[in-house]
Coordinates of C-alpha atoms in Angstrom, one line a residue:
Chain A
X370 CA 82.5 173.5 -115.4
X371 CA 85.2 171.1 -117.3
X372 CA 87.3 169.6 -115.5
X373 CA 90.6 171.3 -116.8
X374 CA 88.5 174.7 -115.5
X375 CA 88.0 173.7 -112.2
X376 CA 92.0 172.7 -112.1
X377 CA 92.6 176.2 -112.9
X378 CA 91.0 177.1 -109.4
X379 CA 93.7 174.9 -107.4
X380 CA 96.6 177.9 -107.7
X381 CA 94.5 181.0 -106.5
X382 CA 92.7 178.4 -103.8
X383 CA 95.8 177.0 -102.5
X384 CA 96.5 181.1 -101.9
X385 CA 93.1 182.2 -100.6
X386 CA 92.8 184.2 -103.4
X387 CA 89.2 183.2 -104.9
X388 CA 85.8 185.0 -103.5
X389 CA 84.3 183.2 -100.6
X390 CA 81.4 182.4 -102.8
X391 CA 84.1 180.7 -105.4
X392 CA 85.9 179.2 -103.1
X393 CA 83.0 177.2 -101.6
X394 CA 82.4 175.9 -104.8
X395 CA 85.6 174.5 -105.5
X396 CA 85.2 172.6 -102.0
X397 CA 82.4 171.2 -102.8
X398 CA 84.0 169.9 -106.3
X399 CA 87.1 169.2 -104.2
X400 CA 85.5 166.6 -102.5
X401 CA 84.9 164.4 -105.4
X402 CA 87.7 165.3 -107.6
X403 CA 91.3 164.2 -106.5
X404 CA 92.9 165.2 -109.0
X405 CA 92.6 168.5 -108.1
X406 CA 93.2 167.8 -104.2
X407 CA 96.5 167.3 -105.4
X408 CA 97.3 170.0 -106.9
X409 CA 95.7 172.4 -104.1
X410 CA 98.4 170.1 -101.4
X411 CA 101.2 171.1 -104.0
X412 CA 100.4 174.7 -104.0
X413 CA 99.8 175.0 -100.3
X414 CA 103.5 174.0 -100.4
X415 CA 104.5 176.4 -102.8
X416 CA 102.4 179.0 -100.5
X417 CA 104.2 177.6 -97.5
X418 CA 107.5 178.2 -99.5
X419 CA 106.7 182.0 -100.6
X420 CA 106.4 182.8 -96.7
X421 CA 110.4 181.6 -96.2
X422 CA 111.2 184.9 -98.4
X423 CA 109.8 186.8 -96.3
X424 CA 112.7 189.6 -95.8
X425 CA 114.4 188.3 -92.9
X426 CA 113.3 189.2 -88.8
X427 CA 114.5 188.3 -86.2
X428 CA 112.2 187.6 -82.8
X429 CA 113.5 188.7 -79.7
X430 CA 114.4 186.0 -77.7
X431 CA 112.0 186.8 -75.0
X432 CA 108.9 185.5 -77.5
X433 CA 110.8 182.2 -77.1
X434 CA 110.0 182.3 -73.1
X435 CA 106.8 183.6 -74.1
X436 CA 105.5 180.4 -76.1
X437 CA 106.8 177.9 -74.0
X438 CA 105.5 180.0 -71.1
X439 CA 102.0 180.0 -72.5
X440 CA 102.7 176.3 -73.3
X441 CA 103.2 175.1 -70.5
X442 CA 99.4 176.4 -69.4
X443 CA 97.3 174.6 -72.0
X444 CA 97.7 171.0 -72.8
X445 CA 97.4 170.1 -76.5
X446 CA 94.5 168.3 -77.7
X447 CA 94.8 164.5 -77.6
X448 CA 95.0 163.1 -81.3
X449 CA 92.5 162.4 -83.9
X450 CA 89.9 164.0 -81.6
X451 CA 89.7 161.3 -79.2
X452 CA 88.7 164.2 -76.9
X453 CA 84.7 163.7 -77.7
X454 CA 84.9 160.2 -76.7
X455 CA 86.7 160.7 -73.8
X456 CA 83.8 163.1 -73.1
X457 CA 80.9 160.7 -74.0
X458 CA 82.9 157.9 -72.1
X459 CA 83.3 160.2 -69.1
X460 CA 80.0 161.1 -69.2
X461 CA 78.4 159.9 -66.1
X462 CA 81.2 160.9 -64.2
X463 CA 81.6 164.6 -65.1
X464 CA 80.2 167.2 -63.6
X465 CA 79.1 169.8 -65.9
X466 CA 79.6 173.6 -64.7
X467 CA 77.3 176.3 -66.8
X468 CA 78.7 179.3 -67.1
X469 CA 76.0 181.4 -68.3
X470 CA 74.3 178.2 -69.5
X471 CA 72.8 175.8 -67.3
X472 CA 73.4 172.4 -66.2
X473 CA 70.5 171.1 -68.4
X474 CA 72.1 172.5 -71.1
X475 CA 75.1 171.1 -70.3
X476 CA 73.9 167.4 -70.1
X477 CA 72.2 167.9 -73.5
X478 CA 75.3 168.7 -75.3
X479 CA 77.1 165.6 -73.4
X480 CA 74.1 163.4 -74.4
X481 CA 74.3 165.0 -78.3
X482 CA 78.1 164.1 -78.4
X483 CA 77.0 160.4 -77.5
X484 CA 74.9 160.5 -80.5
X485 CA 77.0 161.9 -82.9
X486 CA 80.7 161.1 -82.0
X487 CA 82.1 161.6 -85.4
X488 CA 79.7 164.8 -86.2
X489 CA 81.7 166.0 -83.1
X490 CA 84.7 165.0 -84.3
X491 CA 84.1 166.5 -87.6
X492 CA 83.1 169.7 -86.3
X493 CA 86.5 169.7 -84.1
X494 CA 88.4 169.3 -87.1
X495 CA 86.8 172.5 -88.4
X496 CA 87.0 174.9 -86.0
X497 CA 90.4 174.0 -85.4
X498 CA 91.6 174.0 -89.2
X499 CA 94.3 176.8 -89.8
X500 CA 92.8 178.0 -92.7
X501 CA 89.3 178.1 -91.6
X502 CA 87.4 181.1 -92.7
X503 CA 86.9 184.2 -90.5
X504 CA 83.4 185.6 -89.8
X505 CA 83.2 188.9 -86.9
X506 CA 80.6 187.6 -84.4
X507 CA 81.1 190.2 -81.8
X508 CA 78.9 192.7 -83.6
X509 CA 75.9 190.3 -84.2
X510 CA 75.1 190.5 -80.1
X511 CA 75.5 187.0 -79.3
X512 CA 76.6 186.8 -75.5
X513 CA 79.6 184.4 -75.7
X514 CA 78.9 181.3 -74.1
X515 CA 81.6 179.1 -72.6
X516 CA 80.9 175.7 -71.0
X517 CA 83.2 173.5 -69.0
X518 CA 83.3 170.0 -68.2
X519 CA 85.1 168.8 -65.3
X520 CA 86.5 165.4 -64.6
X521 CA 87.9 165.4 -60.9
X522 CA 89.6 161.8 -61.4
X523 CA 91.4 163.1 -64.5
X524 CA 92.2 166.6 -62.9
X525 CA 91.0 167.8 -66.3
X526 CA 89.0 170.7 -67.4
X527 CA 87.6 171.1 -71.1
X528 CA 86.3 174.5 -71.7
X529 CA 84.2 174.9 -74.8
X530 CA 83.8 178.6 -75.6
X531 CA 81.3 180.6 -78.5
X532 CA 80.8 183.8 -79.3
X533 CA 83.6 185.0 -77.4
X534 CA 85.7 187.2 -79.6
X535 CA 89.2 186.6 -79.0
X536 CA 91.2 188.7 -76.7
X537 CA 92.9 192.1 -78.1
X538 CA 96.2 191.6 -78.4
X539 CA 98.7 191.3 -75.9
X540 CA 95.6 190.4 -73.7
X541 CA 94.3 186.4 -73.3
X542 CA 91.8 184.9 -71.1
X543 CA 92.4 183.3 -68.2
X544 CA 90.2 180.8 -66.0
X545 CA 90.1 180.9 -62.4
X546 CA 89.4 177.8 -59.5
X547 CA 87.7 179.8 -56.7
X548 CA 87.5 177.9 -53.0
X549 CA 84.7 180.0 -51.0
X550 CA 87.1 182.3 -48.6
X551 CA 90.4 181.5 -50.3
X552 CA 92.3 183.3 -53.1
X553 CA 92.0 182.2 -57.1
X554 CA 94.0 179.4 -58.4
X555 CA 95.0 179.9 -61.9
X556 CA 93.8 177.0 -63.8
X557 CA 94.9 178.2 -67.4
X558 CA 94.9 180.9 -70.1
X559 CA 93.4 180.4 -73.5
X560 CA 92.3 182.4 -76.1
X561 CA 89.3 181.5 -78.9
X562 CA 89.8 181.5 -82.7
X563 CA 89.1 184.7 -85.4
X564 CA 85.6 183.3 -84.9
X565 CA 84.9 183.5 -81.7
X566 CA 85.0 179.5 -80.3
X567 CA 87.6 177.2 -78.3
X568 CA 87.2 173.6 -77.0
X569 CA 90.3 172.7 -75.0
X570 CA 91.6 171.1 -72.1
X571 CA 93.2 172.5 -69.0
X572 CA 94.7 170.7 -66.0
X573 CA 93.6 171.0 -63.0
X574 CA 96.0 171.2 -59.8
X575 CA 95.2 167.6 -58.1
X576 CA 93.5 167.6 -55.2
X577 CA 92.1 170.9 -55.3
X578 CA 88.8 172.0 -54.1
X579 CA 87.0 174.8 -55.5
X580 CA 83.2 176.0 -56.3
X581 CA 83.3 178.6 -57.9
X582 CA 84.9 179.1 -61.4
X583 CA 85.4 182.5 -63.2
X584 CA 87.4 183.7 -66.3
X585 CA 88.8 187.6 -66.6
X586 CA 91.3 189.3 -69.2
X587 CA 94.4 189.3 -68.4
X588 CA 98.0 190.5 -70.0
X589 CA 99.6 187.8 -72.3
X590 CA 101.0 185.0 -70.4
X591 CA 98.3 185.2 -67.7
X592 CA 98.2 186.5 -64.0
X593 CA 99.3 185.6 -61.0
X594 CA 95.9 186.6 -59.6
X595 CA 92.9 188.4 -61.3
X596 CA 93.5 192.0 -62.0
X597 CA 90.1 192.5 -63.4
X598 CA 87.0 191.8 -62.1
X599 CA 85.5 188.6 -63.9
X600 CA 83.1 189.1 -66.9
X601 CA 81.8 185.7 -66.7
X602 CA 81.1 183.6 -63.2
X603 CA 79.7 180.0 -63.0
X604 CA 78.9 178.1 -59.8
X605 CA 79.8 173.8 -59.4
X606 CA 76.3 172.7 -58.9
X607 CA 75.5 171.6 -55.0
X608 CA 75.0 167.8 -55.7
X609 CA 79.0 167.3 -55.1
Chain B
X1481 CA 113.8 167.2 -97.4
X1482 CA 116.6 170.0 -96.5
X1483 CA 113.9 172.6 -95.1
X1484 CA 112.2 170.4 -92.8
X1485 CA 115.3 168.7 -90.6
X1486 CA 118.0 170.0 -89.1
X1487 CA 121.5 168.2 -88.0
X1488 CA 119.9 166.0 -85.8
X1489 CA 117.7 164.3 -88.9
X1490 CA 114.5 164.9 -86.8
X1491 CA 112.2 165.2 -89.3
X1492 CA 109.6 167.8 -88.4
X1493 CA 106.5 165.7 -88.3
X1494 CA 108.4 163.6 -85.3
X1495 CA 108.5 166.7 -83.8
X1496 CA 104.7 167.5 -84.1
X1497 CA 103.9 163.8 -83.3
X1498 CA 105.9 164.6 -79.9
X1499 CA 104.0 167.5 -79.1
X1500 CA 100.4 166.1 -79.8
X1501 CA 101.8 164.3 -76.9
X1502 CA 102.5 167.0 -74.5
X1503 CA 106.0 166.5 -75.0
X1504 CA 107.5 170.6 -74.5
X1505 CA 110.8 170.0 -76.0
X1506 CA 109.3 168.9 -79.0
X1507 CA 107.8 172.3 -79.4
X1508 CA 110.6 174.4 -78.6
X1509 CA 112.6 172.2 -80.7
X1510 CA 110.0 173.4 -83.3
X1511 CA 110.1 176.5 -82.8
X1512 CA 113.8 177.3 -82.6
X1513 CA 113.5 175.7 -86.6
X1514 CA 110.3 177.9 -87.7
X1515 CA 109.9 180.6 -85.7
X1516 CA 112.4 182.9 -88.1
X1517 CA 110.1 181.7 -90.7
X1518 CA 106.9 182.4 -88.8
X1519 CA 108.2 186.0 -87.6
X1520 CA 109.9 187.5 -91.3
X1521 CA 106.0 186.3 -92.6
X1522 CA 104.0 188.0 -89.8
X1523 CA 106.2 191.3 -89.8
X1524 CA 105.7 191.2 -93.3
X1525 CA 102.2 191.2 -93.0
X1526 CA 101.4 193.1 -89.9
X1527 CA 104.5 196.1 -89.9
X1528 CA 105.3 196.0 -86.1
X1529 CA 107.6 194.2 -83.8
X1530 CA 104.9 193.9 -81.1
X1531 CA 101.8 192.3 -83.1
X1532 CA 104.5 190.7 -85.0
X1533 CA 105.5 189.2 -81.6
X1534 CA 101.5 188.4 -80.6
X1535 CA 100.7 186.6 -84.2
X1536 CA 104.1 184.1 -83.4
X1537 CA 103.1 183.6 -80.0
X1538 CA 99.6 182.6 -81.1
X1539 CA 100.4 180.6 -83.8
X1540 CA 102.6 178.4 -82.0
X1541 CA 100.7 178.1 -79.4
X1542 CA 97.3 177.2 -81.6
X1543 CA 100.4 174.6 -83.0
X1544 CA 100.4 173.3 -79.9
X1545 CA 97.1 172.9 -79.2
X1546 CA 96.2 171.2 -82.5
X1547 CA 100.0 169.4 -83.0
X1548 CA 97.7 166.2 -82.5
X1549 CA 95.2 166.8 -85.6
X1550 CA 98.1 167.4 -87.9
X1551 CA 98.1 165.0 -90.8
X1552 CA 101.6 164.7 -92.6
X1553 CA 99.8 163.2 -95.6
X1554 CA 98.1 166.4 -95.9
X1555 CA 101.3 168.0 -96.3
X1556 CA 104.5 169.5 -95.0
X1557 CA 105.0 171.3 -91.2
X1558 CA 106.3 174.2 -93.1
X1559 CA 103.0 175.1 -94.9
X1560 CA 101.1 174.2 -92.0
X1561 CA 102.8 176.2 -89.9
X1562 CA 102.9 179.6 -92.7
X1563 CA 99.1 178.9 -92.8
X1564 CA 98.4 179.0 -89.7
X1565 CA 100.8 182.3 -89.4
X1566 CA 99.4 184.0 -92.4
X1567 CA 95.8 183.6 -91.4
X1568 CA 96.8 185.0 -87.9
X1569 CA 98.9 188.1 -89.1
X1570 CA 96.3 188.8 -91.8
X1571 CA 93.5 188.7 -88.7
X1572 CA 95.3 190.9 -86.8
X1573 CA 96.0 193.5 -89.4
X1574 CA 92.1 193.3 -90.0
X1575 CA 91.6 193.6 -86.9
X1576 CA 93.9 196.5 -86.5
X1577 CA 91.7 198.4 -89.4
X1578 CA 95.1 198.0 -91.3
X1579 CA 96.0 197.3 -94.6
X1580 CA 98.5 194.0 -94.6
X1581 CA 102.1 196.2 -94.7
X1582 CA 102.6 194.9 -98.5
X1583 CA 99.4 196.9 -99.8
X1584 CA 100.8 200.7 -98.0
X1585 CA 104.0 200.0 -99.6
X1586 CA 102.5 199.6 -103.2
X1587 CA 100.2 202.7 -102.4
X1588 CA 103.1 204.7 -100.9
X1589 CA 105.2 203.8 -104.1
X1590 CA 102.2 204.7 -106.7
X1591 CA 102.9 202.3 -109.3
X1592 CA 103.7 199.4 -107.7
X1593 CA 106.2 197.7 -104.9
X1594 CA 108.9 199.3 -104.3
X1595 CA 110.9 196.1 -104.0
X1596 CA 109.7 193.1 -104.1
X1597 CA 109.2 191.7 -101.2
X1598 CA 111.3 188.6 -100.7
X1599 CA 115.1 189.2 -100.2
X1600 CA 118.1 187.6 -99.3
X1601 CA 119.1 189.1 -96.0
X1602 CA 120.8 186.6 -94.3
X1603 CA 120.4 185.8 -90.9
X1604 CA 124.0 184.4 -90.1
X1605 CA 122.7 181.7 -87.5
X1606 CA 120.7 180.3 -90.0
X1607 CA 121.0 176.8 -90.9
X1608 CA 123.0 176.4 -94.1
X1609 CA 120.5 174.5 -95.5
X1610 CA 117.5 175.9 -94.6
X1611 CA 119.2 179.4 -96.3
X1612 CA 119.8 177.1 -99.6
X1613 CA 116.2 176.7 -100.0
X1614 CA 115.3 179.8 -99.0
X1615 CA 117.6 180.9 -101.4
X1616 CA 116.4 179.4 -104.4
X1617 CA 112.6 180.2 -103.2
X1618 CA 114.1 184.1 -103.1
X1619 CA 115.1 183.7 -106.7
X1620 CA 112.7 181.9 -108.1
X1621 CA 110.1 184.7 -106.7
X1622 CA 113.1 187.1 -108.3
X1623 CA 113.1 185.8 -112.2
X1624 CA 109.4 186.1 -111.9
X1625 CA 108.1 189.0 -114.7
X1626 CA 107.8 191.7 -112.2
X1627 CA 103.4 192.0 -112.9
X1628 CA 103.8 187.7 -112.2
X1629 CA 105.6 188.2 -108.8
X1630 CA 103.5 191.7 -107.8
X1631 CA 100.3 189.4 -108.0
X1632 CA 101.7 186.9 -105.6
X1633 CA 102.9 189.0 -103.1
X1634 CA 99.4 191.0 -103.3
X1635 CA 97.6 188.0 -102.6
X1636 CA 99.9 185.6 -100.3
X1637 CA 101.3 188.6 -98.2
X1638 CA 98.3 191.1 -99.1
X1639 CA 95.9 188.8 -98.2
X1640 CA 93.7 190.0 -101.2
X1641 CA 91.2 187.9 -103.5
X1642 CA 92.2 187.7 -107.5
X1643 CA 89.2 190.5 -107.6
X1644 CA 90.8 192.6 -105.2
X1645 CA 94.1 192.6 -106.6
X1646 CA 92.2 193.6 -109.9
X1647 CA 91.0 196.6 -108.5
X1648 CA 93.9 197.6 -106.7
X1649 CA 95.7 197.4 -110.0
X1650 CA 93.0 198.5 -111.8
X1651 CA 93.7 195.8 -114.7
X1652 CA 90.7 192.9 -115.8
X1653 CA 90.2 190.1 -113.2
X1654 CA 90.9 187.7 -116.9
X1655 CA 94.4 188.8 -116.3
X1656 CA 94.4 188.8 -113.0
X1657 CA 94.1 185.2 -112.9
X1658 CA 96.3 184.6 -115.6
X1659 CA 99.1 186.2 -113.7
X1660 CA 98.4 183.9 -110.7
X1661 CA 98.1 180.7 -112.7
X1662 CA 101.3 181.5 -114.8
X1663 CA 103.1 182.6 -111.6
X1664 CA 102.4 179.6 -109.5
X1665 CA 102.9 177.0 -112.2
X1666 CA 106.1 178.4 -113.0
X1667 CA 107.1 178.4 -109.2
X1668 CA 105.7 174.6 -108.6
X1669 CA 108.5 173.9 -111.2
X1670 CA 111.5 176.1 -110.1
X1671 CA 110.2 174.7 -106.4
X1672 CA 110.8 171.4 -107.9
X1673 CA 113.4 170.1 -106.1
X1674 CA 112.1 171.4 -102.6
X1675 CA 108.6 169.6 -103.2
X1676 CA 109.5 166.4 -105.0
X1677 CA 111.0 164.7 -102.2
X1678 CA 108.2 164.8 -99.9
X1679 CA 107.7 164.8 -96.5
X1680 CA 111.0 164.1 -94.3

């Protein structure tokens, strides 16, 4: 293809309007060509102007409470992915909690973002993209797999999730600290992309003391307590 | 750039920059500028108040999460933000075995939109000029020949491929994509002065 043909491409890409199949090629042009990684930046702009003329709504001011709200629950991701090295750095002293994969497992994926820091990195950046695409994983029987990675000092929980189809709507996920005897403590809500993944990072109240960590579906906004029984359940191994 | 900061001259990106931080005021500062924006798009898309409501509330949060990957050289808060919206509201109305609002409107009206979609309803509270550029966006969209503007809001609201849109107009894909070049390059020009002076 000429280059003035593969220009032609930058409109309907900027718009999501080529076939996947097209569209994958003009990444892999994109990557070399910057003239036309220009373009596609001006008429993402464009794009984001169309959506302004959108016939005018107006949100209830209770979706206001609601984002802030939901917020206030989830801290954001630290810049430029500086969350993998805070991982590999942490490594030694994070305890690693398998939920519904073992510890084993665990320590391999800690050991593998040693290795390959900006793989991870990479990877973050495209799972979190806006635009990245959507594929339905729910059907393919996959049982969702979610891993979390607790650093006591820090009071900081990152939960890696796959396969887990997001929650319908007006329902989100919620993860629970469980102290043998004692009721839940919420530790967070969060939800997982079109396609079915999360990595993020919840705090943890300081000081407390739990073993047993579970997530459920909740309403939007989260629960005071679980109103549903958990659907997945992962013990803090006994070395602590 | 007028769209991007308000009164106060915060330019959006600060804002962003101030919630990859953790910082909450930066977001709901963010979201008192955007989330007319984000809402008008999503209710275009998705039809109802209440998965309007969900797409807004997950898109800023997912805004939030990610406030720290955002790379202002990549472009403007605005489009970030609208992708991030549109790709949520067009999930959902997947998701919801629906047809993005736009496409039942051009069934329902046999031969096309009944309307176009953009318009100039004012919402009064509005920052004057945020409604200037959304002004001149609404009629730049408006002096588009009407089969140039039915393409764009098939694909950007409609969610639909240049193939897609051929077959639900039952015209060649050829002129199709013709439409969509001609449509965008003419808009990248009236857009002009919205574009050209970059990032705030």
């Amino acid at each position: 293809m000429t280059d003035h043909a593969w220009r032609e491409l930058a409109g309907a890409y900027a718009l999501g309007a080529l076939e996947p199949e097209e569209a994958a090629r003009f990444e892999e042009h994109l990557a070399g060509c910057a003239a036309c990684r220009a373009d596609v930046q001006a008429f993402r702009e464009v794009a984001g102007l169309i959506a302004t003329a959108a016939p005018v709504a107006t949100p209830d001011p209770a979706l206001r409470d609601r984002v802030m709200r939901e917020a206030r629950q989830v801290r954001p991701m630290r810049r430029r992915a500086p969350l993998v090295p805070w991982l590999a750095a942490a490594a030694s002293l994070v305890l690693a909690i398998g939920l519904g994969v073992g510890l084993q497992r665990a320590r391999h994926d800690l050991a593998a973002a040693q290795d390959s820091l900006a793989q991870q990195a990479q990877l973050i950046a495209v799972v979190l993209s806006p635009d990245a695409q959507t594929v339905a994983l729910a059907s393919k029987g996959q049982p969702p797999s979610v891993r979390l990675f607790w650093n006591p000092a820090q009071h900081r929980i990152v939960i890696s999730a796959r396969n887990l189809p997001p929650a319908p709507a007006g329902r989100t996920y919620q993860l629970w600290a469980i102290a043998r005897g004692q009721a839940p403590v919420s530790v967070g809500v969060f939800n997982t992309t079109p396609d079915g993944r999360l990595i993020a990072a919840l705090d943890v109240p300081a000081n407390l003391l739990f073993q047993v960590t579970a997530v459920t579906e909740e309403p939007a906004g989260g629960s005071p307590q679980p109103t549903q029984t958990p659907f997945l359940v992962g013990e803090l191994p006994r070395s602590e | 750039m007028p769209i991007q900061t308000d009164r106060s001259g915060t330019p959006d990106r600060a804002l962003v920059a101030r919630m990859g931080t953790g910082e909450e005021r930066a977001l709901g500062e963010l979201y008192d500028r955007h989330s007319r924006m984000a809402y008008a798009l999503a209710m275009t898309i998705v039809g109802e108040r209440a998965d309007a409501d969900e797409v807004v509330a997950d898109a800023f949060g997912q805004a939030w999460r990610t406030a720290g990957q955002f790379d202002p050289a990549r472009g403007s808060v605005t489009a970030w933000l609208a992708t991030i919206t549109r790709t949520r509201a067009l999930d959902l109305a997947r998701a919801r075995g629906r047809r993005a609002r736009v496409l039942e409107r051009a069934a329902q009206s046999g031969d096309g939109l009944a309307a176009p979609v953009a318009s100039v309803g004012r919402a009064p509270d509005r920052a004057a000029e945020q409604h200037e550029a959304r002004a001149l966006v609404v009629r730049s969209l408006a002096e588009l020949p009407e089969p140039q503007r039915r393409v764009i809001e098939l694909a950007y609201f409609g969610g639909l491929t240049q193939t897609e849109i051929a077959a639900e107009l039952s015209e060649p894909l050829g002129t199709i994509k013709t439409r969509i070049r001609a449509a965008l390059e003419k808009l990248r020009g009236a857009l002009a002065p919205l574009l050209s002076e970059g990032e705030a």
